[in-house]
Coordinates of C-alpha atoms and ligand atoms in Angstrom, one line a residue:
M1 CA -12.1 8.7 -72.8
A2 CA -10.6 11.0 -70.2
E3 CA -8.8 14.2 -70.9
N4 CA -6.4 13.2 -73.6
K5 CA -2.6 14.2 -72.9
G6 CA 0.7 13.5 -74.5
V7 CA 2.2 12.6 -77.7
M8 CA 2.4 8.7 -78.2
V9 CA 4.6 6.8 -80.6
C10 CA 3.8 3.3 -81.5
G11 CA 7.2 1.9 -81.9
E12 CA 8.6 -0.9 -84.2
I13 CA 11.3 -3.5 -83.4
I14 CA 13.6 -4.8 -86.2
E15 CA 15.8 -7.8 -85.2
G16 CA 15.9 -6.9 -81.5
K17 CA 16.7 -3.1 -82.3
L18 CA 14.2 0.1 -82.1
A19 CA 13.6 0.7 -85.9
P20 CA 14.9 3.7 -87.6
I21 CA 11.4 5.2 -88.0
T22 CA 10.7 4.8 -84.2
L23 CA 13.9 6.7 -83.5
E24 CA 12.8 9.1 -85.8
M25 CA 9.4 9.8 -84.4
L26 CA 10.8 10.1 -81.2
G27 CA 13.1 12.8 -82.2
G28 CA 10.5 14.5 -84.5
T29 CA 7.6 14.5 -81.7
R30 CA 9.6 16.3 -79.3
A31 CA 8.8 19.5 -80.8
L32 CA 5.2 18.9 -81.1
A33 CA 4.9 17.7 -77.4
D34 CA 7.0 20.8 -76.1
T35 CA 4.7 23.2 -77.8
L36 CA 1.8 21.6 -75.9
G37 CA 3.7 21.2 -72.7
E38 CA 3.2 17.3 -72.9
E39 CA 5.1 14.4 -72.6
V40 CA 6.4 11.9 -75.4
S41 CA 5.6 8.3 -74.6
L42 CA 6.4 5.2 -76.7
V43 CA 4.6 1.8 -77.0
L44 CA 6.7 -1.3 -77.6
M45 CA 5.0 -4.3 -78.3
G46 CA 7.3 -7.7 -78.6
S47 CA 8.8 -10.9 -76.6
G48 CA 11.6 -10.5 -74.4
I49 CA 12.1 -6.8 -75.4
G50 CA 12.3 -5.2 -71.8
N51 CA 16.1 -3.9 -72.6
L52 CA 14.8 -1.5 -75.1
A53 CA 13.0 0.7 -72.8
S54 CA 16.0 2.5 -71.7
E55 CA 17.1 2.8 -75.4
A56 CA 13.8 4.5 -76.1
I57 CA 14.2 7.1 -73.1
A58 CA 17.9 7.7 -74.4
F59 CA 16.2 8.6 -77.7
G60 CA 13.9 10.8 -76.0
A61 CA 10.6 9.1 -74.6
D62 CA 9.5 10.3 -71.3
K63 CA 7.3 7.4 -70.7
V64 CA 7.5 3.6 -72.1
Y65 CA 4.7 1.3 -72.3
V66 CA 6.0 -2.4 -72.6
V67 CA 3.8 -5.1 -73.7
D68 CA 6.0 -8.2 -73.6
D69 CA 4.6 -11.3 -74.6
P70 CA 5.3 -14.4 -76.5
L71 CA 2.1 -13.9 -78.8
L72 CA 3.6 -10.5 -79.8
A73 CA 6.8 -12.3 -81.0
D74 CA 6.0 -11.4 -84.7
Y75 CA 3.6 -8.7 -86.1
Q76 CA -0.1 -10.1 -86.5
T77 CA -3.0 -7.8 -86.9
D78 CA -5.0 -10.0 -84.6
S79 CA -2.4 -9.6 -81.7
Y80 CA -1.1 -5.9 -82.1
L81 CA -4.3 -4.4 -82.8
P82 CA -6.3 -5.2 -79.5
V83 CA -3.1 -4.8 -77.4
M84 CA -2.5 -1.2 -79.0
E85 CA -6.2 -0.5 -78.6
K86 CA -5.9 -1.5 -74.8
V87 CA -2.7 0.7 -74.3
V88 CA -4.3 3.7 -76.0
R89 CA -7.5 3.6 -74.0
Q90 CA -5.5 3.4 -70.7
A91 CA -3.2 6.0 -71.4
A92 CA -5.5 8.5 -73.3
P93 CA -2.9 10.2 -75.5
N94 CA -3.8 13.5 -77.1
I95 CA -1.8 12.6 -80.0
L96 CA -1.0 9.1 -81.6
L97 CA 1.7 8.3 -84.3
L98 CA 2.7 5.3 -86.2
G99 CA 5.2 4.8 -89.0
Q100 CA 4.2 4.7 -92.6
T101 CA 5.5 1.2 -92.6
A102 CA 4.1 -2.2 -93.5
I103 CA 2.9 -2.4 -89.9
G104 CA 1.7 1.1 -89.5
R105 CA -0.3 0.9 -93.0
D106 CA -2.2 -2.0 -91.7
L107 CA -2.7 -0.7 -87.9
A108 CA -3.7 2.7 -88.0
P109 CA -6.9 2.5 -90.1
K110 CA -8.0 -0.3 -88.0
L111 CA -7.1 1.5 -84.8
A112 CA -8.6 4.6 -85.7
F113 CA -11.9 2.9 -86.5
R114 CA -11.7 1.2 -83.1
L115 CA -11.2 4.5 -81.0
D116 CA -13.8 6.3 -83.3
T117 CA -11.1 8.8 -84.6
A118 CA -9.6 9.5 -87.7
V119 CA -6.0 9.1 -89.0
A120 CA -4.0 11.2 -91.8
M121 CA -2.0 8.7 -93.7
D122 CA 1.6 9.3 -94.9
C123 CA 2.3 12.7 -93.2
I124 CA 5.7 14.3 -94.3
E125 CA 5.4 17.1 -91.7
L126 CA 3.3 17.7 -88.3
S127 CA 2.9 20.8 -86.6
I128 CA 0.6 22.3 -84.1
D129 CA -1.7 25.2 -85.2
P130 CA -1.0 28.1 -82.7
E131 CA -4.7 28.9 -82.0
S132 CA -6.7 25.7 -82.0
K133 CA -3.7 23.7 -80.6
L134 CA -4.7 21.0 -83.0
M135 CA -1.9 18.9 -84.8
L136 CA -1.6 19.7 -88.7
G137 CA -0.5 16.8 -90.8
T138 CA 0.9 17.5 -94.2
R139 CA 0.6 14.6 -96.6
P140 CA 1.3 14.5 -100.5
V141 CA -2.1 14.1 -102.6
Y142 CA -3.2 13.4 -106.0
G143 CA -0.1 11.3 -106.5
G144 CA 2.3 13.6 -105.1
N145 CA 1.2 16.7 -107.5
A146 CA -0.4 18.8 -104.3
R147 CA 0.0 18.9 -100.5
G148 CA -3.0 18.6 -98.2
V149 CA -2.9 19.6 -94.6
Y150 CA -5.2 17.7 -92.3
A151 CA -6.6 18.4 -88.7
C152 CA -8.9 16.1 -86.6
E153 CA -11.0 17.2 -84.0
T154 CA -11.6 13.9 -82.3
R155 CA -9.0 12.1 -79.7
P156 CA -6.5 11.0 -80.2
Q157 CA -5.5 12.9 -83.1
M158 CA -3.7 10.1 -85.3
A159 CA -1.2 10.4 -88.1
T160 CA 1.0 7.8 -90.0
V161 CA 4.4 9.5 -90.5
R162 CA 6.8 8.7 -93.6
A163 CA 10.4 7.3 -93.3
K164 CA 13.0 10.1 -92.9
A165 CA 10.3 12.9 -92.7
M166 CA 11.8 13.5 -89.1
E167 CA 15.3 13.6 -87.5
P168 CA 16.2 11.2 -84.6
R169 CA 17.9 13.0 -81.7
E170 CA 21.3 12.2 -80.4
R171 CA 21.4 9.5 -77.9
D172 CA 21.4 10.9 -74.5
D173 CA 22.0 7.9 -71.8
S174 CA 21.4 10.7 -68.8
G175 CA 17.8 10.9 -69.9
K176 CA 15.5 10.0 -67.3
G177 CA 11.8 8.2 -68.3
E178 CA 9.3 6.1 -66.6
V179 CA 8.8 2.3 -67.7
I180 CA 5.1 1.1 -67.2
S181 CA 4.4 -2.8 -68.1
I182 CA 1.1 -3.7 -69.3
E183 CA -0.3 -7.2 -69.6
S184 CA -1.3 -8.1 -73.2
G185 CA -4.5 -9.7 -72.3
L186 CA -3.9 -11.9 -75.3
D187 CA -5.1 -15.4 -75.4
P188 CA -3.9 -17.8 -78.4
S189 CA -7.6 -18.4 -79.4
M190 CA -7.6 -14.6 -80.4
I191 CA -5.0 -15.0 -83.2
R192 CA -6.7 -16.4 -86.3
T193 CA -3.6 -16.3 -88.5
K194 CA -0.6 -18.6 -88.5
I195 CA 2.9 -17.3 -89.8
V196 CA 4.1 -20.4 -91.8
D197 CA 7.3 -18.9 -93.0
K198 CA 9.3 -15.9 -93.1
V199 CA 11.5 -14.7 -96.2
K200 CA 14.3 -12.4 -95.6
E201 CA 14.5 -9.9 -98.5
E202 CA 18.2 -10.2 -99.8
I203 CA 19.9 -6.9 -99.9
V204 CA 23.0 -6.2 -101.7
G205 CA 24.8 -3.1 -100.5
I206 CA 22.8 -0.3 -98.6
K207 CA 19.1 -0.6 -98.3
L208 CA 17.3 1.8 -100.7
E209 CA 15.1 3.4 -98.0
D210 CA 18.3 4.2 -95.8
A211 CA 20.8 5.3 -98.6
E212 CA 21.9 8.9 -98.8
V213 CA 22.3 8.6 -102.4
V214 CA 20.1 7.1 -105.0
I215 CA 20.6 6.1 -108.8
C216 CA 17.3 5.6 -110.3
G217 CA 17.2 3.8 -113.8
G218 CA 14.0 4.0 -115.8
R219 CA 12.8 2.4 -119.0
G220 CA 15.0 4.3 -121.1
I221 CA 17.9 2.4 -119.7
G222 CA 16.9 -0.4 -122.2
S223 CA 18.1 -3.7 -120.4
P224 CA 18.9 -5.3 -117.3
E225 CA 22.6 -5.5 -118.1
A226 CA 22.5 -1.6 -118.4
F227 CA 21.6 -1.4 -114.8
K228 CA 24.9 -2.8 -114.1
D229 CA 26.6 0.5 -115.0
L230 CA 24.1 2.3 -112.5
E231 CA 25.1 -0.2 -109.8
A232 CA 28.8 0.8 -110.4
L233 CA 28.2 4.5 -110.2
A234 CA 26.1 3.7 -106.8
K235 CA 29.0 1.9 -105.4
L236 CA 31.3 4.8 -106.4
L237 CA 28.9 7.5 -104.4
G238 CA 28.1 4.7 -101.7
G239 CA 24.7 4.7 -102.6
A240 CA 21.8 2.1 -103.9
V241 CA 20.0 1.6 -106.9
G242 CA 16.4 2.3 -107.6
A243 CA 14.2 1.8 -110.5
T244 CA 10.7 3.0 -111.9
R245 CA 8.0 0.7 -112.5
P246 CA 8.8 -0.5 -116.1
P247 CA 12.3 -2.2 -115.4
C248 CA 10.6 -3.9 -112.6
D249 CA 7.4 -5.2 -114.4
D250 CA 9.9 -6.2 -117.2
G251 CA 11.9 -8.2 -114.6
W252 CA 15.1 -6.4 -115.3
V253 CA 15.5 -5.9 -111.7
P254 CA 13.7 -7.0 -108.5
S255 CA 10.4 -5.3 -107.8
S256 CA 11.7 -4.3 -104.1
L257 CA 13.9 -1.7 -106.1
Q258 CA 10.6 0.2 -107.3
I259 CA 10.2 3.7 -106.2
G260 CA 6.9 5.5 -106.1
L261 CA 3.3 5.4 -105.4
T262 CA 3.1 1.5 -105.5
G263 CA 6.7 1.3 -104.4
K264 CA 9.1 2.4 -101.9
I265 CA 9.2 5.9 -100.7
I266 CA 13.0 7.6 -100.4
S267 CA 14.1 10.6 -99.0
P268 CA 17.8 10.7 -99.8
T269 CA 20.2 13.7 -99.8
L270 CA 20.7 13.0 -103.7
Y271 CA 18.6 11.3 -106.2
I272 CA 19.9 10.9 -109.7
G273 CA 17.2 9.8 -112.1
V274 CA 18.4 8.3 -115.3
A275 CA 16.3 7.9 -118.6
L276 CA 13.1 8.2 -116.8
S277 CA 10.4 10.4 -117.7
G278 CA 9.4 11.6 -113.9
S279 CA 5.6 10.6 -113.9
S280 CA 3.6 11.8 -111.0
Q281 CA 3.4 7.9 -109.8
H282 CA 7.1 7.7 -109.8
L283 CA 7.6 11.2 -108.2
A284 CA 5.2 10.3 -105.3
G285 CA 8.1 8.1 -103.9
C286 CA 11.1 10.6 -104.5
T287 CA 10.2 14.3 -104.2
G288 CA 11.4 14.1 -100.6
A289 CA 14.7 13.9 -101.9
K290 CA 17.1 17.1 -101.1
N291 CA 18.7 17.3 -104.3
I292 CA 17.3 15.8 -107.6
I293 CA 19.4 15.5 -110.6
A294 CA 18.1 14.2 -114.2
I295 CA 19.7 12.9 -117.2
N296 CA 17.2 12.4 -120.0
K297 CA 17.7 12.8 -123.8
D298 CA 14.0 14.7 -124.0
A299 CA 14.6 18.3 -122.9
E300 CA 10.6 18.4 -122.4
A301 CA 10.6 15.1 -119.9
N302 CA 8.7 16.2 -116.7
I303 CA 11.7 15.2 -114.4
F304 CA 13.5 18.5 -115.7
R305 CA 10.5 20.3 -113.6
E306 CA 11.3 18.6 -110.4
A307 CA 15.3 18.8 -110.9
Q308 CA 17.8 21.3 -109.3
F309 CA 20.3 20.0 -112.2
G310 CA 19.7 18.1 -115.3
V311 CA 21.6 17.0 -118.3
V312 CA 20.0 16.7 -121.6
G313 CA 21.5 13.8 -123.4
D314 CA 21.7 10.2 -124.0
Y315 CA 22.6 8.6 -120.7
K316 CA 25.0 6.0 -122.4
K317 CA 27.1 9.2 -123.2
V318 CA 26.7 11.3 -120.1
L319 CA 27.1 8.6 -117.4
P320 CA 30.2 7.3 -118.3
A321 CA 31.6 10.8 -118.4
F322 CA 30.1 11.4 -115.1
A323 CA 31.6 8.5 -113.4
E324 CA 35.1 9.4 -114.8
K325 CA 34.9 13.1 -113.4
L326 CA 33.8 11.5 -110.0
K327 CA 36.6 9.1 -109.9
E328 CA 39.1 11.8 -110.7
L329 CA 37.4 14.2 -107.9
L330 CA 36.9 11.4 -105.6
S331 CA 40.8 10.1 -105.8
G332 CA 41.9 13.8 -105.7
Ligands
FAD1 C1 -1.7 3.2 -110.2 C2 -0.3 3.3 -111.0 C3 0.5 3.2 -110.0 C4 1.9 3.2 -110.5 N1 2.8 3.3 -109.7 C5 4.3 3.6 -110.1 C6 5.4 3.5 -109.2 O1 5.3 3.2 -107.8 N2 6.7 4.0 -109.5 C7 6.8 4.0 -111.0 O2 7.8 4.6 -111.3 N3 5.8 4.1 -111.9 C8 4.4 3.8 -111.4 N4 3.5 3.9 -112.3 C9 3.7 3.8 -113.7 C10 4.0 5.4 -114.1 O3 2.6 5.9 -114.5 C11 4.9 5.5 -115.3 O4 4.4 4.6 -116.5 C12 6.3 5.2 -115.1 O5 6.6 5.7 -113.8 C13 7.3 5.4 -116.2 O6 8.5 4.9 -116.2 P1 9.8 5.4 -116.9 O7 10.0 7.1 -116.5 O8 10.9 4.4 -116.5 O9 9.4 5.4 -118.6 P2 9.0 6.4 -119.6 O10 8.0 7.3 -119.3 O11 8.5 5.6 -120.7 O12 10.2 7.4 -119.7 C14 11.3 6.8 -120.3 C15 12.3 8.1 -120.3 O13 13.4 7.9 -120.8 C16 14.0 8.6 -121.8 N5 15.1 8.2 -122.5 C17 15.0 7.2 -123.3 N6 16.1 6.4 -123.7 C18 17.2 7.3 -123.2 C19 18.6 7.5 -123.2 N7 19.3 6.7 -124.1 N8 19.3 8.5 -122.6 C20 18.3 9.1 -121.8 N9 17.2 9.3 -121.7 C21 16.6 8.2 -122.3 C22 12.9 9.2 -122.5 O14 13.1 10.5 -123.1 C23 11.7 9.0 -121.6 O15 11.6 10.4 -121.0 C24 2.3 3.6 -111.8 C25 1.0 3.8 -112.6 C26 -0.2 3.7 -112.2 C27 -1.4 3.6 -113.3

């Protein structure tokens, strides 16, 4: 590969719009690119997506590589992987970032293998080492109990970035950028899988990953009915309800509400953990929260070690009093 230059972001498109993770990475990579004196580029793959290039420029891309092909209408490893490999080999970026999303988790390791480089998955912070100029990727390790910092000496230096780890930039329609169209080179015979059905996840209210306030219930909540109290509180605060694994395993709430190592990763402004112990597997999904409040009847519960504020007591008594006070404050 020729001299590698630039910070490239692999874009994602949801329902015809740039995905929030893509806007976050475009915003967050600007500081990395400026430190290196390099450009930020974005790769957009899809079908009928030409109009999104100007969006990407307004949100911070200096260059947008557009690969528009009906075979890219839906994400499939067999189509996205060779296209991404082709674009990266052509553009030769110094740094290549993907979201820590279903697509990024699938694509990044396979792409790193094909490009004979390495990838730091699930980074929550990226910076440039002032001496070596290598990218440093910080990621939680040991189920969220420690943080590891990784550098990669091969090119491109790859990482996946966790949602909400970076901030999108303000939209600026006066921004200028270059749009480069690339042929996909795809042939239908290359795609060995067929999408037979798509089932849209039903979301009532705010999406868990996007909520600024999350009320999370644990096993100590005791029943599916009791989760209704959490829903009422979440509604009051304009937030969403989440759960630890046991309430999901027991069918009290859908598994899409599970937060943690094997569930969703959230970074809300406020997280209230109700009747949950604070296992490392659960905390792996919520330590990015800016403020953690815990309600637990056991003063020794691990969640109190993470929480900035805590109430030791039976949630059945604490929660109604908290909700009452909240109503009073919100109405005043
Ligand atoms: C490979 C692996 C992956 C996992 N992934 C996840 C994951 O993604 N997410 C996840 O959450 N877990 C995950 N787990 C499970 C995890 O290890 C814990 O078992 C789980 O997080 C515990 O859930 P909990 O805190 O709700 O329950 P518990 O640990 O049983 O805690 C219940 C808490 O409720 C308190 N309590 C009880 N009654 C009341 C009351 N009336 N008022 C106030 N407090 C009360 C108790 O004091 C206790 O602290 C995983 C485990 C493994 C092995």
